[in-house]
Amino acid sequence: MTIKAEQQKLAPTALIELYEVTLKEAPANEEPFRFHTGTSGLNKNVIWRGNEYVALPIETEGFDINTQGSLPRPKLRVANVNGIFSALLRETEDLIGATLTRKRTFVRYLDAVNFPDGNPSADPTQEFPADVWFIDKKTLETRYLIEWELASAYDLQGVKLPRRQIIQNSCQWNYRDGNCNYQGSYFDKDNKPCLNKKDDTCPKTLKACEIRWCSVGGGTAILPFGGFPGATRT
């Protein structure tokens, strides 16, 4: 069952929000800090796409986007248990400039390892489009609570548009990285299945993206294509 079909059910399974924080100018091989709020009923660490997300006392608000008024400024709050986060802030300049990615999926699609009897519905391709925000400023820090204000990529001082070149049929993501997110079978440069990892590559076309994602999503996956297929010459 696809995520769209699950969303339209009268009683869908719980929606879970997963967060990833990547420090500003972090090395390319450095793993992001992954966590979730535990509000979906899973008050424990969870595994999604083989990555562990730590359950933390987190509260978020303000992610709703409308077509009127100013851009949203979501808030992220975390309980400052034993001053752990205060110590982290001193080492990372209050996390200012860090990237926060919010991923959303339903509990039924989480990895089978999360459930004692496995999970036949586990599907790493079923998720809503990820939201990317930037930690813009720290608005509160006490012995009990820390709060940050987030900003979108279009709401940061000094940012100019467009942020990247508009190319019609050439994906600008790095193959299998955090934006591409493809973790399926190997394909060669001609979009043919292969067994050797060293031959695994992507020609960065829309067709290549469709072939790879349809191999794991059964033709129903949302393509994270990094190009602009609708762009035309004026």
Short mmCIF file of C-alpha atoms in Angstrom, two decimals:
data_model
loop_
_atom_site.label_atom_id
_atom_site.label_comp_id
_atom_site.label_asym_id
_atom_site.label_seq_id
_atom_site.Cartn_x
_atom_site.Cartn_y
_atom_site.Cartn_z
CA MET A 1 0.00 0.00 0.00
CA THR A 2 1.36 3.42 -0.95
CA ILE A 3 1.62 6.30 1.49
CA LYS A 4 -1.12 8.18 -0.39
CA ALA A 5 -3.53 5.25 0.05
CA GLU A 6 -2.61 4.98 3.74
CA GLN A 7 -3.21 8.71 4.22
CA GLN A 8 -6.73 8.42 2.81
CA LYS A 9 -7.80 5.57 5.11
CA LEU A 10 -10.36 6.34 7.81
CA ALA A 11 -7.97 5.02 10.46
CA PRO A 12 -4.39 5.22 9.21
CA THR A 13 -1.50 4.11 11.38
CA ALA A 14 0.33 6.74 13.42
CA LEU A 15 2.33 9.36 11.56
CA ILE A 16 5.92 9.61 12.77
CA GLU A 17 8.19 12.63 12.34
CA LEU A 18 11.91 11.99 12.08
CA TYR A 19 14.53 14.73 12.30
CA GLU A 20 18.11 14.99 11.12
CA VAL A 21 20.48 17.80 12.15
CA THR A 22 23.61 18.39 10.11
CA LEU A 23 26.14 20.85 11.48
CA LYS A 24 27.20 23.81 9.39
CA GLU A 25 30.29 23.00 7.31
CA ALA A 26 30.31 19.44 8.61
CA PRO A 27 32.63 16.97 6.82
CA ALA A 28 30.95 15.06 4.01
CA ASN A 29 31.41 11.72 5.80
CA GLU A 30 29.98 12.93 9.13
CA GLU A 31 26.64 11.37 10.04
CA PRO A 32 23.81 13.75 10.99
CA PHE A 33 22.29 13.68 14.48
CA ARG A 34 19.00 11.76 14.11
CA PHE A 35 16.08 11.90 16.55
CA HIS A 36 12.30 11.75 16.83
CA THR A 37 9.78 13.13 19.29
CA GLY A 38 8.15 9.88 20.38
CA THR A 39 4.65 11.39 20.00
CA SER A 40 3.54 8.61 17.63
CA GLY A 41 3.34 6.12 20.51
CA LEU A 42 6.82 4.75 19.89
CA ASN A 43 8.60 5.94 23.03
CA LYS A 44 11.85 4.32 22.04
CA ASN A 45 14.57 4.65 19.44
CA VAL A 46 13.35 3.67 15.95
CA ILE A 47 15.10 2.43 12.81
CA TRP A 48 14.23 3.93 9.41
CA ARG A 49 16.17 2.95 6.29
CA GLY A 50 18.75 1.31 8.51
CA ASN A 51 19.43 4.51 10.48
CA GLU A 52 18.66 4.87 14.19
CA TYR A 53 16.60 7.85 15.39
CA VAL A 54 16.90 8.55 19.10
CA ALA A 55 13.73 9.24 21.11
CA LEU A 56 14.11 12.67 22.76
CA PRO A 57 11.86 15.05 24.74
CA ILE A 58 11.33 17.33 21.73
CA GLU A 59 8.50 19.68 20.81
CA THR A 60 8.02 21.41 17.45
CA GLU A 61 5.47 23.81 16.04
CA GLY A 62 4.85 26.17 13.13
CA PHE A 63 5.69 23.99 10.12
CA ASP A 64 2.42 24.84 8.36
CA ILE A 65 2.90 26.80 5.12
CA ASN A 66 0.26 29.05 3.57
CA THR A 67 0.17 31.22 0.47
CA GLN A 68 -0.36 34.49 2.31
CA GLY A 69 1.77 36.56 4.65
CA SER A 70 5.38 35.97 5.62
CA LEU A 71 7.24 32.68 5.49
CA PRO A 72 6.77 30.42 8.53
CA ARG A 73 9.29 30.44 11.38
CA PRO A 74 8.95 27.03 13.08
CA LYS A 75 10.11 26.50 16.65
CA LEU A 76 12.14 23.57 17.96
CA ARG A 77 12.23 22.98 21.72
CA VAL A 78 14.20 20.38 23.62
CA ALA A 79 14.33 19.51 27.29
CA ASN A 80 17.79 20.37 28.62
CA VAL A 81 18.20 17.14 30.57
CA ASN A 82 21.20 17.38 32.92
CA GLY A 83 22.50 20.32 30.88
CA ILE A 84 23.53 17.99 28.04
CA PHE A 85 22.31 20.31 25.31
CA SER A 86 23.87 23.37 26.92
CA ALA A 87 27.22 21.59 26.69
CA LEU A 88 26.54 20.75 23.04
CA LEU A 89 25.72 24.38 22.24
CA ARG A 90 29.03 25.58 23.61
CA GLU A 91 30.84 23.27 21.21
CA THR A 92 28.75 24.11 18.11
CA GLU A 93 28.07 27.88 18.43
CA ASP A 94 24.44 27.31 19.47
CA LEU A 95 23.88 25.11 16.37
CA ILE A 96 23.33 28.30 14.35
CA GLY A 97 23.41 27.56 10.62
CA ALA A 98 22.85 23.84 11.08
CA THR A 99 20.44 22.13 8.68
CA LEU A 100 17.35 20.43 10.10
CA THR A 101 15.56 17.95 7.85
CA ARG A 102 12.10 16.75 8.81
CA LYS A 103 11.03 13.38 7.40
CA ARG A 104 7.52 11.99 7.77
CA THR A 105 6.16 8.52 7.23
CA PHE A 106 3.64 6.16 8.81
CA VAL A 107 4.65 3.68 11.48
CA ARG A 108 3.59 0.77 9.26
CA TYR A 109 6.49 1.52 6.89
CA LEU A 110 9.27 1.47 9.50
CA ASP A 111 11.99 -1.17 9.25
CA ALA A 112 11.04 -4.66 10.38
CA VAL A 113 13.64 -4.57 13.18
CA ASN A 114 11.38 -2.17 15.12
CA PHE A 115 8.77 -4.89 15.70
CA PRO A 116 9.10 -8.17 17.67
CA ASP A 117 7.39 -10.16 14.89
CA GLY A 118 8.86 -8.25 11.97
CA ASN A 119 6.94 -5.96 9.63
CA PRO A 120 5.74 -7.19 6.21
CA SER A 121 4.64 -3.61 5.41
CA ALA A 122 8.15 -2.15 5.82
CA ASP A 123 8.91 0.06 2.82
CA PRO A 124 11.78 2.60 2.78
CA THR A 125 10.36 4.34 -0.32
CA GLN A 126 7.10 5.43 1.30
CA GLU A 127 7.50 8.87 2.85
CA PHE A 128 6.24 12.40 2.36
CA PRO A 129 8.62 14.90 0.72
CA ALA A 130 11.25 15.98 3.24
CA ASP A 131 11.21 19.53 4.69
CA VAL A 132 14.57 21.27 4.95
CA TRP A 133 15.04 24.13 7.44
CA PHE A 134 17.96 26.00 8.93
CA ILE A 135 18.52 26.82 12.60
CA ASP A 136 18.50 30.62 12.45
CA LYS A 137 18.76 31.67 16.10
CA LYS A 138 18.49 30.49 19.69
CA THR A 139 15.50 32.17 21.33
CA LEU A 140 15.60 30.61 24.80
CA GLU A 141 17.98 28.71 27.06
CA THR A 142 17.24 27.79 30.66
CA ARG A 143 18.30 24.93 32.91
CA TYR A 144 15.14 23.13 31.78
CA LEU A 145 14.54 24.10 28.16
CA ILE A 146 16.25 25.28 24.96
CA GLU A 147 14.37 26.76 22.02
CA TRP A 148 15.48 27.61 18.48
CA GLU A 149 13.77 29.45 15.65
CA LEU A 150 14.05 27.90 12.20
CA ALA A 151 14.07 29.55 8.79
CA SER A 152 13.51 28.27 5.28
CA ALA A 153 16.20 28.44 2.60
CA TYR A 154 14.41 31.49 1.14
CA ASP A 155 14.29 33.37 4.42
CA LEU A 156 17.98 33.61 5.30
CA GLN A 157 19.90 36.87 5.12
CA GLY A 158 22.18 37.14 2.13
CA VAL A 159 20.55 34.30 0.19
CA LYS A 160 20.03 34.98 -3.50
CA LEU A 161 17.74 33.15 -5.91
CA PRO A 162 18.01 30.88 -7.77
CA ARG A 163 20.12 28.83 -5.37
CA ARG A 164 21.11 26.37 -8.10
CA GLN A 165 21.12 26.27 -11.86
CA ILE A 166 17.84 25.31 -13.53
CA ILE A 167 18.59 22.35 -15.80
CA GLN A 168 15.76 20.40 -17.39
CA ASN A 169 16.95 16.79 -17.60
CA SER A 170 20.03 16.55 -15.42
CA CYS A 171 19.79 15.67 -11.74
CA GLN A 172 22.05 17.78 -9.54
CA TRP A 173 22.05 15.47 -6.51
CA ASN A 174 24.92 13.15 -5.68
CA TYR A 175 23.89 9.56 -6.37
CA ARG A 176 22.66 7.79 -3.21
CA ASP A 177 23.27 10.83 -0.95
CA GLY A 178 20.78 12.44 1.45
CA ASN A 179 18.91 14.27 -1.32
CA CYS A 180 18.81 11.34 -3.74
CA ASN A 181 17.91 8.85 -0.98
CA TYR A 182 18.02 5.88 -3.38
CA GLN A 183 19.24 2.75 -1.57
CA GLY A 184 18.02 0.02 -3.93
CA SER A 185 19.64 -2.42 -6.35
CA TYR A 186 22.68 -1.63 -8.46
CA PHE A 187 22.37 -0.24 -12.01
CA ASP A 188 25.10 0.63 -14.52
CA LYS A 189 25.50 3.75 -16.65
CA ASP A 190 23.12 2.30 -19.27
CA ASN A 191 20.38 1.76 -16.65
CA LYS A 192 20.87 -2.00 -16.76
CA PRO A 193 20.77 -4.04 -13.50
CA CYS A 194 24.21 -5.12 -12.34
CA LEU A 195 25.66 -7.09 -9.43
CA ASN A 196 28.98 -5.33 -8.93
CA LYS A 197 28.94 -2.26 -6.69
CA LYS A 198 31.84 -0.67 -8.57
CA ASP A 199 29.68 -0.56 -11.73
CA ASP A 200 26.82 1.11 -9.88
CA THR A 201 26.32 4.64 -11.23
CA CYS A 202 23.60 6.97 -12.45
CA PRO A 203 23.53 9.05 -15.67
CA LYS A 204 21.46 11.67 -13.79
CA THR A 205 18.50 11.67 -16.23
CA LEU A 206 14.79 11.55 -15.36
CA LYS A 207 14.54 8.14 -17.05
CA ALA A 208 17.39 6.82 -14.89
CA CYS A 209 15.64 8.10 -11.76
CA GLU A 210 12.36 6.43 -12.78
CA ILE A 211 14.02 3.07 -13.49
CA ARG A 212 15.83 2.97 -10.15
CA TRP A 213 12.94 4.10 -7.98
CA CYS A 214 10.36 1.96 -9.78
CA SER A 215 12.55 -1.06 -9.01
CA VAL A 216 11.92 -0.52 -5.28
CA GLY A 217 8.58 1.33 -5.29
CA GLY A 218 6.65 -0.74 -7.79
CA GLY A 219 5.97 2.28 -10.00
CA THR A 220 4.44 4.34 -7.19
CA ALA A 221 7.49 6.04 -5.64
CA ILE A 222 7.76 9.83 -5.43
CA LEU A 223 10.86 10.69 -7.47
CA PRO A 224 13.39 12.94 -5.68
CA PHE A 225 14.74 14.05 -9.09
CA GLY A 226 17.16 16.95 -8.69
CA GLY A 227 16.45 18.54 -12.08
CA PHE A 228 13.59 20.64 -13.46
CA PRO A 229 11.68 18.50 -16.03
CA GLY A 230 9.07 21.27 -16.52
CA ALA A 231 11.62 23.93 -17.43
CA THR A 232 11.59 25.17 -21.03
CA ARG A 233 13.41 27.81 -23.01
CA THR A 234 11.70 31.20 -23.14
#
